Amino acid sequence: MRAGVRPAARPTIFGAAYSVYVRIVRLVLEEKGVPYEHVDIDVLAPGGPPADYLVRHPFGRIPAFEHDGFRLYETSAIARYADELFAGLALQPDDLRLRARMNQIVSVLDNYVYPTLVWGIYVVRADEEKVAAALPKARTCLAALADSMGDATWLAGPALSLADLYAAPMFAYFQRTAEARPLLSGCDNLRRWWDRMSRRSSMRRTEPTP
Ligand SMILES: N[C@@H](CCC(=O)N[C@@H](CS)C(=O)NCC(=O)O)C(=O)O
């Protein structure tokens, strides 16, 4: 940690509770036991987010984050900053290869799982054609996650990590769709993982209100 950085200062998360990415950052702080402030910024409101929010996030996405005067955006940067600064459960493995695997899974979640399971299936769930078009990629996503997880307890090895906290809010939406059960039927390890993950108190405390 750098001199002058005060972990005791309470961080603030800006963004709506319905957001997958806001929930990832909240899960990181919840799992580490760090108290935080949460300022609701609705990017989906008509007219978009308040104009002054663009000072915090020039691309107008959520979340944005502030800790002791230090402003940050992009979930990957926020999650790693928080994990490395605050005491509590370490969410990145020390082992080089496990950490590389975790980073690979996070990248897969960002680039393929989120667009496919959340936007390609959950968001458009009333449109059968769009859902059908997303199914091949969804199968690839789930097979890749199941394959990299193997027999481990958590997605990236024996300990809970950022990979799990990224995946969980995406799965929470995906699990609400009719496609989840058939798509997961051959992935026993992922089903057991979801059962374990969804029972954590951090998940209950960050549940978006309907
Ligand atoms: N790359 C960003 C992605 C964040 C993101 O996509 N957030 C969504 C909500 S889950 C958002 O702000 N959507 C509003 C929009 O696309 O205009 C990050 O990692 O923080």
PDB file of C-alpha atoms and ligand atoms in Angstrom:
ATOM      1  CA  MET A   1       0.000   0.000   0.000  1.00  0.00           C
ATOM      2  CA  ARG A   2       1.272   3.519  -0.793  1.00  0.00           C
ATOM      3  CA  ALA A   3       2.004   6.049   1.922  1.00  0.00           C
ATOM      4  CA  GLY A   4      -0.895   8.445   2.457  1.00  0.00           C
ATOM      5  CA  VAL A   5      -3.620   6.006   1.341  1.00  0.00           C
ATOM      6  CA  ARG A   6      -6.099   5.548   4.190  1.00  0.00           C
ATOM      7  CA  PRO A   7      -7.943   2.216   4.043  1.00  0.00           C
ATOM      8  CA  ALA A   8     -10.059   3.340   6.986  1.00  0.00           C
ATOM      9  CA  ALA A   9     -11.781   5.968   4.809  1.00  0.00           C
ATOM     10  CA  ARG A  10     -15.182   4.682   3.677  1.00  0.00           C
ATOM     11  CA  PRO A  11     -15.441   4.215  -0.127  1.00  0.00           C
ATOM     12  CA  THR A  12     -18.456   5.244  -2.212  1.00  0.00           C
ATOM     13  CA  ILE A  13     -19.948   3.282  -5.100  1.00  0.00           C
ATOM     14  CA  PHE A  14     -21.983   5.208  -7.683  1.00  0.00           C
ATOM     15  CA  GLY A  15     -24.497   3.257  -9.748  1.00  0.00           C
ATOM     16  CA  ALA A  16     -27.843   1.475  -9.720  1.00  0.00           C
ATOM     17  CA  ALA A  17     -28.401  -1.687  -7.700  1.00  0.00           C
ATOM     18  CA  TYR A  18     -29.818  -3.473 -10.774  1.00  0.00           C
ATOM     19  CA  SER A  19     -26.449  -3.251 -12.553  1.00  0.00           C
ATOM     20  CA  VAL A  20     -24.354  -6.406 -12.855  1.00  0.00           C
ATOM     21  CA  TYR A  21     -21.161  -4.363 -12.627  1.00  0.00           C
ATOM     22  CA  VAL A  22     -22.255  -2.299  -9.640  1.00  0.00           C
ATOM     23  CA  ARG A  23     -23.146  -5.530  -7.877  1.00  0.00           C
ATOM     24  CA  ILE A  24     -19.685  -6.969  -8.597  1.00  0.00           C
ATOM     25  CA  VAL A  25     -18.028  -4.057  -6.779  1.00  0.00           C
ATOM     26  CA  ARG A  26     -20.529  -4.270  -3.928  1.00  0.00           C
ATOM     27  CA  LEU A  27     -19.835  -8.016  -3.614  1.00  0.00           C
ATOM     28  CA  VAL A  28     -16.099  -7.334  -3.374  1.00  0.00           C
ATOM     29  CA  LEU A  29     -16.642  -4.878  -0.498  1.00  0.00           C
ATOM     30  CA  GLU A  30     -19.233  -7.093   1.200  1.00  0.00           C
ATOM     31  CA  GLU A  31     -16.980 -10.151   1.048  1.00  0.00           C
ATOM     32  CA  LYS A  32     -14.071  -8.161   2.448  1.00  0.00           C
ATOM     33  CA  GLY A  33     -16.271  -6.712   5.176  1.00  0.00           C
ATOM     34  CA  VAL A  34     -15.662  -3.101   4.127  1.00  0.00           C
ATOM     35  CA  PRO A  35     -18.446  -0.616   4.972  1.00  0.00           C
ATOM     36  CA  TYR A  36     -19.303   1.635   2.011  1.00  0.00           C
ATOM     37  CA  GLU A  37     -21.701   4.305   0.787  1.00  0.00           C
ATOM     38  CA  HIS A  38     -23.885   3.596  -2.218  1.00  0.00           C
ATOM     39  CA  VAL A  39     -25.161   6.483  -4.374  1.00  0.00           C
ATOM     40  CA  ASP A  40     -27.875   5.431  -6.815  1.00  0.00           C
ATOM     41  CA  ILE A  41     -27.143   6.573 -10.402  1.00  0.00           C
ATOM     42  CA  ASP A  42     -29.671   5.321 -12.926  1.00  0.00           C
ATOM     43  CA  VAL A  43     -28.004   5.181 -16.349  1.00  0.00           C
ATOM     44  CA  LEU A  44     -31.164   3.765 -17.904  1.00  0.00           C
ATOM     45  CA  ALA A  45     -33.332   6.731 -16.833  1.00  0.00           C
ATOM     46  CA  PRO A  46     -34.772   8.751 -19.745  1.00  0.00           C
ATOM     47  CA  GLY A  47     -32.065  11.226 -20.735  1.00  0.00           C
ATOM     48  CA  GLY A  48     -29.309   9.057 -19.292  1.00  0.00           C
ATOM     49  CA  PRO A  49     -27.307   9.681 -16.142  1.00  0.00           C
ATOM     50  CA  PRO A  50     -27.091  13.181 -14.598  1.00  0.00           C
ATOM     51  CA  ALA A  51     -24.679  15.372 -16.639  1.00  0.00           C
ATOM     52  CA  ASP A  52     -22.327  15.825 -13.682  1.00  0.00           C
ATOM     53  CA  TYR A  53     -21.912  12.041 -13.451  1.00  0.00           C
ATOM     54  CA  LEU A  54     -19.757  12.203 -16.607  1.00  0.00           C
ATOM     55  CA  VAL A  55     -17.055  13.838 -14.492  1.00  0.00           C
ATOM     56  CA  ARG A  56     -16.816  10.539 -12.617  1.00  0.00           C
ATOM     57  CA  HIS A  57     -17.183   8.314 -15.680  1.00  0.00           C
ATOM     58  CA  PRO A  58     -16.593   9.924 -19.099  1.00  0.00           C
ATOM     59  CA  PHE A  59     -18.300   6.987 -20.853  1.00  0.00           C
ATOM     60  CA  GLY A  60     -21.437   7.316 -18.717  1.00  0.00           C
ATOM     61  CA  ARG A  61     -21.355   3.718 -17.498  1.00  0.00           C
ATOM     62  CA  ILE A  62     -21.769   2.412 -13.955  1.00  0.00           C
ATOM     63  CA  PRO A  63     -20.134   1.848 -11.521  1.00  0.00           C
ATOM     64  CA  ALA A  64     -17.883   4.729 -10.579  1.00  0.00           C
ATOM     65  CA  PHE A  65     -15.996   4.696  -7.300  1.00  0.00           C
ATOM     66  CA  GLU A  66     -14.352   7.102  -4.901  1.00  0.00           C
ATOM     67  CA  HIS A  67     -12.076   6.373  -1.978  1.00  0.00           C
ATOM     68  CA  ASP A  68     -10.569   9.120   0.169  1.00  0.00           C
ATOM     69  CA  GLY A  69     -10.596  11.606  -2.750  1.00  0.00           C
ATOM     70  CA  PHE A  70      -9.338   9.026  -5.276  1.00  0.00           C
ATOM     71  CA  ARG A  71     -11.763   8.521  -8.164  1.00  0.00           C
ATOM     72  CA  LEU A  72     -11.817   5.408 -10.306  1.00  0.00           C
ATOM     73  CA  TYR A  73     -14.001   3.797 -12.965  1.00  0.00           C
ATOM     74  CA  GLU A  74     -13.975   0.399 -14.722  1.00  0.00           C
ATOM     75  CA  THR A  75     -14.933  -2.539 -12.554  1.00  0.00           C
ATOM     76  CA  SER A  76     -11.685  -4.447 -13.096  1.00  0.00           C
ATOM     77  CA  ALA A  77      -9.627  -1.533 -11.767  1.00  0.00           C
ATOM     78  CA  ILE A  78     -12.004  -0.876  -8.856  1.00  0.00           C
ATOM     79  CA  ALA A  79     -12.225  -4.525  -7.807  1.00  0.00           C
ATOM     80  CA  ARG A  80      -8.453  -4.997  -7.781  1.00  0.00           C
ATOM     81  CA  TYR A  81      -7.814  -1.686  -6.012  1.00  0.00           C
ATOM     82  CA  ALA A  82     -10.330  -2.604  -3.315  1.00  0.00           C
ATOM     83  CA  ASP A  83      -8.994  -6.127  -2.939  1.00  0.00           C
ATOM     84  CA  GLU A  84      -5.397  -4.965  -2.641  1.00  0.00           C
ATOM     85  CA  LEU A  85      -6.089  -1.995  -0.362  1.00  0.00           C
ATOM     86  CA  PHE A  86      -8.555  -3.332   2.165  1.00  0.00           C
ATOM     87  CA  ALA A  87      -7.880  -6.079   4.692  1.00  0.00           C
ATOM     88  CA  GLY A  88     -10.186  -9.086   4.862  1.00  0.00           C
ATOM     89  CA  LEU A  89     -10.637 -12.017   2.526  1.00  0.00           C
ATOM     90  CA  ALA A  90      -8.024 -11.940  -0.291  1.00  0.00           C
ATOM     91  CA  LEU A  91      -9.873 -12.287  -3.584  1.00  0.00           C
ATOM     92  CA  GLN A  92      -6.929 -12.897  -5.935  1.00  0.00           C
ATOM     93  CA  PRO A  93      -4.902 -16.114  -5.619  1.00  0.00           C
ATOM     94  CA  ASP A  94      -1.186 -15.794  -4.817  1.00  0.00           C
ATOM     95  CA  ASP A  95      -0.371 -18.734  -7.054  1.00  0.00           C
ATOM     96  CA  LEU A  96       0.683 -17.389 -10.469  1.00  0.00           C
ATOM     97  CA  ARG A  97      -1.243 -19.917 -12.526  1.00  0.00           C
ATOM     98  CA  LEU A  98      -4.416 -19.753 -10.446  1.00  0.00           C
ATOM     99  CA  ARG A  99      -4.289 -15.969 -10.738  1.00  0.00           C
ATOM    100  CA  ALA A 100      -3.817 -16.209 -14.512  1.00  0.00           C
ATOM    101  CA  ARG A 101      -6.786 -18.610 -14.678  1.00  0.00           C
ATOM    102  CA  MET A 102      -8.866 -16.213 -12.586  1.00  0.00           C
ATOM    103  CA  ASN A 103      -7.954 -13.332 -14.917  1.00  0.00           C
ATOM    104  CA  GLN A 104      -8.860 -15.450 -17.933  1.00  0.00           C
ATOM    105  CA  ILE A 105     -12.268 -16.262 -16.426  1.00  0.00           C
ATOM    106  CA  VAL A 106     -12.927 -12.595 -15.604  1.00  0.00           C
ATOM    107  CA  SER A 107     -12.095 -11.676 -19.193  1.00  0.00           C
ATOM    108  CA  VAL A 108     -14.378 -14.426 -20.526  1.00  0.00           C
ATOM    109  CA  LEU A 109     -17.163 -13.150 -18.259  1.00  0.00           C
ATOM    110  CA  ASP A 110     -16.691  -9.546 -19.437  1.00  0.00           C
ATOM    111  CA  ASN A 111     -16.393 -10.275 -23.129  1.00  0.00           C
ATOM    112  CA  TYR A 112     -18.589 -13.311 -23.806  1.00  0.00           C
ATOM    113  CA  VAL A 113     -20.730 -14.318 -20.806  1.00  0.00           C
ATOM    114  CA  TYR A 114     -22.183 -10.884 -19.956  1.00  0.00           C
ATOM    115  CA  PRO A 115     -23.198 -10.031 -23.564  1.00  0.00           C
ATOM    116  CA  THR A 116     -24.593 -13.534 -24.146  1.00  0.00           C
ATOM    117  CA  LEU A 117     -26.295 -14.676 -20.919  1.00  0.00           C
ATOM    118  CA  VAL A 118     -27.475 -11.255 -19.729  1.00  0.00           C
ATOM    119  CA  TRP A 119     -28.101  -9.250 -22.928  1.00  0.00           C
ATOM    120  CA  GLY A 120     -28.508 -12.125 -25.418  1.00  0.00           C
ATOM    121  CA  ILE A 121     -30.889 -14.178 -23.239  1.00  0.00           C
ATOM    122  CA  TYR A 122     -32.165 -12.446 -20.067  1.00  0.00           C
ATOM    123  CA  VAL A 123     -32.824  -8.951 -21.434  1.00  0.00           C
ATOM    124  CA  VAL A 124     -34.478 -10.201 -24.663  1.00  0.00           C
ATOM    125  CA  ARG A 125     -36.172 -13.237 -23.068  1.00  0.00           C
ATOM    126  CA  ALA A 126     -39.558 -12.351 -24.613  1.00  0.00           C
ATOM    127  CA  ASP A 127     -38.091 -12.542 -28.128  1.00  0.00           C
ATOM    128  CA  GLU A 128     -37.725 -16.226 -29.023  1.00  0.00           C
ATOM    129  CA  GLU A 129     -35.722 -15.558 -32.184  1.00  0.00           C
ATOM    130  CA  LYS A 130     -33.108 -13.472 -30.421  1.00  0.00           C
ATOM    131  CA  VAL A 131     -32.842 -15.988 -27.598  1.00  0.00           C
ATOM    132  CA  ALA A 132     -32.448 -18.858 -30.104  1.00  0.00           C
ATOM    133  CA  ALA A 133     -29.671 -16.925 -31.841  1.00  0.00           C
ATOM    134  CA  ALA A 134     -27.774 -16.577 -28.547  1.00  0.00           C
ATOM    135  CA  LEU A 135     -27.951 -20.259 -27.596  1.00  0.00           C
ATOM    136  CA  PRO A 136     -24.858 -21.562 -29.447  1.00  0.00           C
ATOM    137  CA  LYS A 137     -22.670 -18.890 -27.861  1.00  0.00           C
ATOM    138  CA  ALA A 138     -24.304 -19.509 -24.469  1.00  0.00           C
ATOM    139  CA  ARG A 139     -23.326 -23.192 -24.743  1.00  0.00           C
ATOM    140  CA  THR A 140     -19.767 -22.190 -25.555  1.00  0.00           C
ATOM    141  CA  CYS A 141     -19.688 -19.800 -22.568  1.00  0.00           C
ATOM    142  CA  LEU A 142     -20.955 -22.402 -20.111  1.00  0.00           C
ATOM    143  CA  ALA A 143     -18.695 -25.146 -21.484  1.00  0.00           C
ATOM    144  CA  ALA A 144     -15.672 -22.848 -21.161  1.00  0.00           C
ATOM    145  CA  LEU A 145     -16.522 -21.951 -17.547  1.00  0.00           C
ATOM    146  CA  ALA A 146     -17.262 -25.564 -16.610  1.00  0.00           C
ATOM    147  CA  ASP A 147     -14.051 -26.731 -18.254  1.00  0.00           C
ATOM    148  CA  SER A 148     -11.805 -24.182 -16.542  1.00  0.00           C
ATOM    149  CA  MET A 149     -13.491 -24.807 -13.176  1.00  0.00           C
ATOM    150  CA  GLY A 150     -13.095 -28.602 -13.351  1.00  0.00           C
ATOM    151  CA  ASP A 151     -13.432 -30.178  -9.887  1.00  0.00           C
ATOM    152  CA  ALA A 152     -12.615 -26.996  -7.968  1.00  0.00           C
ATOM    153  CA  THR A 153     -14.972 -25.615  -5.331  1.00  0.00           C
ATOM    154  CA  TRP A 154     -14.894 -22.111  -6.792  1.00  0.00           C
ATOM    155  CA  LEU A 155     -14.536 -20.950 -10.382  1.00  0.00           C
ATOM    156  CA  ALA A 156     -10.790 -20.317 -10.161  1.00  0.00           C
ATOM    157  CA  GLY A 157      -9.643 -22.859  -7.602  1.00  0.00           C
ATOM    158  CA  PRO A 158     -10.095 -23.734  -3.935  1.00  0.00           C
ATOM    159  CA  ALA A 159     -10.871 -20.200  -2.713  1.00  0.00           C
ATOM    160  CA  LEU A 160     -13.530 -17.629  -3.547  1.00  0.00           C
ATOM    161  CA  SER A 161     -12.062 -15.057  -5.963  1.00  0.00           C
ATOM    162  CA  LEU A 162     -12.963 -12.139  -8.212  1.00  0.00           C
ATOM    163  CA  ALA A 163     -13.995 -14.707 -10.843  1.00  0.00           C
ATOM    164  CA  ASP A 164     -16.906 -15.823  -8.620  1.00  0.00           C
ATOM    165  CA  LEU A 165     -17.934 -12.278  -7.768  1.00  0.00           C
ATOM    166  CA  TYR A 166     -17.984 -11.334 -11.458  1.00  0.00           C
ATOM    167  CA  ALA A 167     -19.940 -14.416 -12.470  1.00  0.00           C
ATOM    168  CA  ALA A 168     -22.546 -14.334  -9.700  1.00  0.00           C
ATOM    169  CA  PRO A 169     -24.518 -11.209 -10.738  1.00  0.00           C
ATOM    170  CA  MET A 170     -24.516 -12.440 -14.353  1.00  0.00           C
ATOM    171  CA  PHE A 171     -25.813 -15.858 -13.280  1.00  0.00           C
ATOM    172  CA  ALA A 172     -28.429 -14.242 -11.028  1.00  0.00           C
ATOM    173  CA  TYR A 173     -30.127 -12.780 -14.126  1.00  0.00           C
ATOM    174  CA  PHE A 174     -29.486 -15.814 -16.327  1.00  0.00           C
ATOM    175  CA  GLN A 175     -31.016 -18.134 -13.697  1.00  0.00           C
ATOM    176  CA  ARG A 176     -34.319 -16.273 -14.036  1.00  0.00           C
ATOM    177  CA  THR A 177     -34.705 -17.481 -17.635  1.00  0.00           C
ATOM    178  CA  ALA A 178     -36.298 -20.694 -18.916  1.00  0.00           C
ATOM    179  CA  GLU A 179     -33.091 -21.466 -20.815  1.00  0.00           C
ATOM    180  CA  ALA A 180     -30.898 -21.726 -17.712  1.00  0.00           C
ATOM    181  CA  ARG A 181     -31.958 -25.213 -16.634  1.00  0.00           C
ATOM    182  CA  PRO A 182     -31.521 -26.985 -20.012  1.00  0.00           C
ATOM    183  CA  LEU A 183     -28.297 -25.132 -20.777  1.00  0.00           C
ATOM    184  CA  LEU A 184     -26.818 -26.050 -17.399  1.00  0.00           C
ATOM    185  CA  SER A 185     -28.019 -29.655 -17.469  1.00  0.00           C
ATOM    186  CA  GLY A 186     -24.596 -31.030 -18.443  1.00  0.00           C
ATOM    187  CA  CYS A 187     -22.642 -28.714 -16.131  1.00  0.00           C
ATOM    188  CA  ASP A 188     -22.944 -30.267 -12.666  1.00  0.00           C
ATOM    189  CA  ASN A 189     -19.952 -28.329 -11.362  1.00  0.00           C
ATOM    190  CA  LEU A 190     -21.495 -24.997 -12.382  1.00  0.00           C
ATOM    191  CA  ARG A 191     -24.856 -25.933 -10.848  1.00  0.00           C
ATOM    192  CA  ARG A 192     -23.172 -26.846  -7.575  1.00  0.00           C
ATOM    193  CA  TRP A 193     -21.150 -23.614  -7.741  1.00  0.00           C
ATOM    194  CA  TRP A 194     -24.308 -21.544  -8.217  1.00  0.00           C
ATOM    195  CA  ASP A 195     -25.978 -23.306  -5.312  1.00  0.00           C
ATOM    196  CA  ARG A 196     -23.009 -22.429  -3.100  1.00  0.00           C
ATOM    197  CA  MET A 197     -22.550 -18.890  -4.405  1.00  0.00           C
ATOM    198  CA  SER A 198     -26.182 -17.834  -4.359  1.00  0.00           C
ATOM    199  CA  ARG A 199     -26.476 -18.728  -0.639  1.00  0.00           C
ATOM    200  CA  ARG A 200     -23.725 -16.357   0.462  1.00  0.00           C
ATOM    201  CA  SER A 201     -24.872 -13.499   2.633  1.00  0.00           C
ATOM    202  CA  SER A 202     -23.106 -11.030   0.307  1.00  0.00           C
ATOM    203  CA  MET A 203     -25.539 -12.121  -2.413  1.00  0.00           C
ATOM    204  CA  ARG A 204     -28.534 -11.562  -0.170  1.00  0.00           C
ATOM    205  CA  ARG A 205     -27.276  -8.140   0.910  1.00  0.00           C
ATOM    206  CA  THR A 206     -26.785  -6.994  -2.703  1.00  0.00           C
ATOM    207  CA  GLU A 207     -29.997  -8.436  -4.146  1.00  0.00           C
ATOM    208  CA  PRO A 208     -31.531  -5.778  -6.415  1.00  0.00           C
ATOM    209  CA  THR A 209     -35.068  -4.822  -5.452  1.00  0.00           C
ATOM    210  CA  PRO A 210     -37.507  -5.858  -8.231  1.00  0.00           C
TER     211      PRO A 210
HETATM  212  N1  LIG B   1     -16.502  -1.806 -18.763  1.00  0.00           N
HETATM  213  C1  LIG B   1     -17.401  -1.339 -17.732  1.00  0.00           C
HETATM  214  C2  LIG B   1     -18.786  -1.898 -18.029  1.00  0.00           C
HETATM  215  C3  LIG B   1     -19.834  -1.363 -17.094  1.00  0.00           C
HETATM  216  C4  LIG B   1     -21.213  -1.496 -17.717  1.00  0.00           C
HETATM  217  O1  LIG B   1     -21.412  -1.964 -18.835  1.00  0.00           O
HETATM  218  N2  LIG B   1     -22.220  -1.054 -16.953  1.00  0.00           N
HETATM  219  C5  LIG B   1     -23.572  -1.058 -17.488  1.00  0.00           C
HETATM  220  C6  LIG B   1     -24.566  -1.434 -16.413  1.00  0.00           C
HETATM  221  S1  LIG B   1     -24.336  -3.108 -15.860  1.00  0.00           S
HETATM  222  C7  LIG B   1     -23.921   0.339 -17.956  1.00  0.00           C
HETATM  223  O2  LIG B   1     -23.438   1.304 -17.400  1.00  0.00           O
HETATM  224  N3  LIG B   1     -24.769   0.437 -18.980  1.00  0.00           N
HETATM  225  C8  LIG B   1     -25.228   1.693 -19.474  1.00  0.00           C
HETATM  226  C9  LIG B   1     -24.928   1.921 -20.924  1.00  0.00           C
HETATM  227  O3  LIG B   1     -24.498   0.984 -21.604  1.00  0.00           O
HETATM  228  O4  LIG B   1     -25.141   3.054 -21.372  1.00  0.00           O
HETATM  229  C10 LIG B   1     -16.916  -1.790 -16.354  1.00  0.00           C
HETATM  230  O5  LIG B   1     -16.222  -2.807 -16.291  1.00  0.00           O
HETATM  231  O6  LIG B   1     -17.186  -1.118 -15.353  1.00  0.00           O
END
